[in-house]
PDB file of C-alpha atoms in Angstrom:
ATOM      1  CA  MET A   1      87.128 105.816  99.347  1.00  0.00           C
ATOM      2  CA  PHE A   2      88.378 102.278  98.741  1.00  0.00           C
ATOM      3  CA  SER A   3      87.163  98.761  98.994  1.00  0.00           C
ATOM      4  CA  ILE A   4      88.931  95.530  99.920  1.00  0.00           C
ATOM      5  CA  ASN A   5      88.290  91.864  99.070  1.00  0.00           C
ATOM      6  CA  ARG A   6      90.144  89.797 101.692  1.00  0.00           C
ATOM      7  CA  VAL A   7      89.098  86.674 103.512  1.00  0.00           C
ATOM      8  CA  THR A   8      90.668  84.326 106.132  1.00  0.00           C
ATOM      9  CA  LEU A   9      89.207  80.818 106.597  1.00  0.00           C
ATOM     10  CA  ILE A  10      90.322  78.405 109.246  1.00  0.00           C
ATOM     11  CA  GLY A  11      88.953  74.842 109.152  1.00  0.00           C
ATOM     12  CA  PHE A  12      89.501  71.218 108.195  1.00  0.00           C
ATOM     13  CA  LEU A  13      89.865  69.549 104.856  1.00  0.00           C
ATOM     14  CA  GLY A  14      86.952  67.240 103.881  1.00  0.00           C
ATOM     15  CA  LYS A  15      89.089  65.309 101.382  1.00  0.00           C
ATOM     16  CA  ASP A  16      92.674  65.156 100.113  1.00  0.00           C
ATOM     17  CA  ALA A  17      93.872  68.094  98.002  1.00  0.00           C
ATOM     18  CA  GLU A  18      93.217  67.627  94.258  1.00  0.00           C
ATOM     19  CA  VAL A  19      95.873  68.755  91.710  1.00  0.00           C
ATOM     20  CA  ARG A  20      94.375  69.726  88.400  1.00  0.00           C
ATOM     21  CA  ARG A  21      95.590  71.100  85.110  1.00  0.00           C
ATOM     22  CA  ALA A  22      94.343  74.162  83.357  1.00  0.00           C
ATOM     23  CA  ARG A  23      92.874  73.845  79.853  1.00  0.00           C
ATOM     24  CA  ASN A  24      96.278  74.651  78.310  1.00  0.00           C
ATOM     25  CA  ASN A  25      97.552  71.541  80.245  1.00  0.00           C
ATOM     26  CA  GLU A  26     100.645  73.457  81.278  1.00  0.00           C
ATOM     27  CA  THR A  27      99.508  75.264  84.381  1.00  0.00           C
ATOM     28  CA  SER A  28      98.525  73.191  87.441  1.00  0.00           C
ATOM     29  CA  TYR A  29      96.580  74.339  90.453  1.00  0.00           C
ATOM     30  CA  THR A  30      95.288  72.724  93.643  1.00  0.00           C
ATOM     31  CA  VAL A  31      91.660  72.534  94.854  1.00  0.00           C
ATOM     32  CA  LEU A  32      90.816  72.245  98.524  1.00  0.00           C
ATOM     33  CA  SER A  33      87.428  71.383 100.078  1.00  0.00           C
ATOM     34  CA  LEU A  34      87.459  73.286 103.354  1.00  0.00           C
ATOM     35  CA  ALA A  35      84.870  72.926 106.125  1.00  0.00           C
ATOM     36  CA  THR A  36      84.260  75.745 108.635  1.00  0.00           C
ATOM     37  CA  ASN A  37      81.624  75.704 111.357  1.00  0.00           C
ATOM     38  CA  ARG A  38      79.888  78.127 113.669  1.00  0.00           C
ATOM     39  CA  SER A  39      78.238  77.378 116.953  1.00  0.00           C
ATOM     40  CA  TRP A  40      75.579  79.279 118.971  1.00  0.00           C
ATOM     41  CA  LYS A  41      73.121  78.806 121.746  1.00  0.00           C
ATOM     42  CA  ASP A  42      69.497  78.805 120.573  1.00  0.00           C
ATOM     43  CA  ARG A  43      67.548  81.484 122.518  1.00  0.00           C
ATOM     44  CA  GLU A  44      64.337  79.491 122.641  1.00  0.00           C
ATOM     45  CA  SER A  45      65.507  76.005 123.469  1.00  0.00           C
ATOM     46  CA  GLY A  46      68.747  76.859 125.260  1.00  0.00           C
ATOM     47  CA  GLU A  47      70.510  74.148 123.208  1.00  0.00           C
ATOM     48  CA  TYR A  48      73.816  74.629 121.482  1.00  0.00           C
ATOM     49  CA  LYS A  49      73.614  74.328 117.764  1.00  0.00           C
ATOM     50  CA  SER A  50      76.187  74.282 114.955  1.00  0.00           C
ATOM     51  CA  GLU A  51      76.334  74.683 111.227  1.00  0.00           C
ATOM     52  CA  VAL A  52      79.009  73.575 108.756  1.00  0.00           C
ATOM     53  CA  SER A  53      79.876  75.601 105.627  1.00  0.00           C
ATOM     54  CA  TRP A  54      81.906  74.149 102.791  1.00  0.00           C
ATOM     55  CA  HIS A  55      84.350  76.335 100.773  1.00  0.00           C
ATOM     56  CA  ARG A  56      86.026  75.474  97.486  1.00  0.00           C
ATOM     57  CA  CYS A  57      89.566  77.009  97.634  1.00  0.00           C
ATOM     58  CA  VAL A  58      91.879  77.115  94.693  1.00  0.00           C
ATOM     59  CA  ALA A  59      95.608  77.666  95.089  1.00  0.00           C
ATOM     60  CA  PHE A  60      97.997  78.596  92.235  1.00  0.00           C
ATOM     61  CA  GLY A  61     101.722  78.746  91.808  1.00  0.00           C
ATOM     62  CA  ARG A  62     103.892  78.090  94.805  1.00  0.00           C
ATOM     63  CA  ALA A  63     100.909  78.065  97.137  1.00  0.00           C
ATOM     64  CA  GLY A  64      99.316  75.381  94.949  1.00  0.00           C
ATOM     65  CA  GLU A  65     102.424  73.238  95.124  1.00  0.00           C
ATOM     66  CA  CYS A  66     102.589  73.384  98.847  1.00  0.00           C
ATOM     67  CA  ALA A  67      98.849  72.728  99.142  1.00  0.00           C
ATOM     68  CA  ALA A  68      99.046  69.663  96.974  1.00  0.00           C
ATOM     69  CA  SER A  69     100.331  67.414  99.749  1.00  0.00           C
ATOM     70  CA  LEU A  70      97.485  68.238 102.219  1.00  0.00           C
ATOM     71  CA  THR A  71      95.268  65.339 103.302  1.00  0.00           C
ATOM     72  CA  LYS A  72      91.785  64.943 104.573  1.00  0.00           C
ATOM     73  CA  GLY A  73      91.244  66.045 108.217  1.00  0.00           C
ATOM     74  CA  VAL A  74      94.233  68.336 108.402  1.00  0.00           C
ATOM     75  CA  ARG A  75      93.523  71.805 109.914  1.00  0.00           C
ATOM     76  CA  VAL A  76      94.415  74.653 107.622  1.00  0.00           C
ATOM     77  CA  GLN A  77      94.310  78.493 107.397  1.00  0.00           C
ATOM     78  CA  VAL A  78      93.623  79.909 103.938  1.00  0.00           C
ATOM     79  CA  GLU A  79      93.933  83.632 103.156  1.00  0.00           C
ATOM     80  CA  GLY A  80      93.031  85.303  99.845  1.00  0.00           C
ATOM     81  CA  GLU A  81      90.146  86.933  98.003  1.00  0.00           C
ATOM     82  CA  ILE A  82      86.668  85.783  97.137  1.00  0.00           C
ATOM     83  CA  ARG A  83      85.987  85.282  93.415  1.00  0.00           C
TER      84      ARG A  83
END
């Protein structure tokens, strides 16, 4: 038996990507604030409702370098593992 920790998020950035440095000040990484939403029809009222979830995504290495130029409002797909 095995287990897997894999996630795919598709959504919009809530703010520009932030490049930060690790404590050793040599390694940089990029932090993304990603919004996803879900919509459904309320059974009782018949109204459509939605809910936004915010995700803090961290990209290292080459992925972090590419993500550094992303700006607020851009639609992105992020794949990785949950930690």
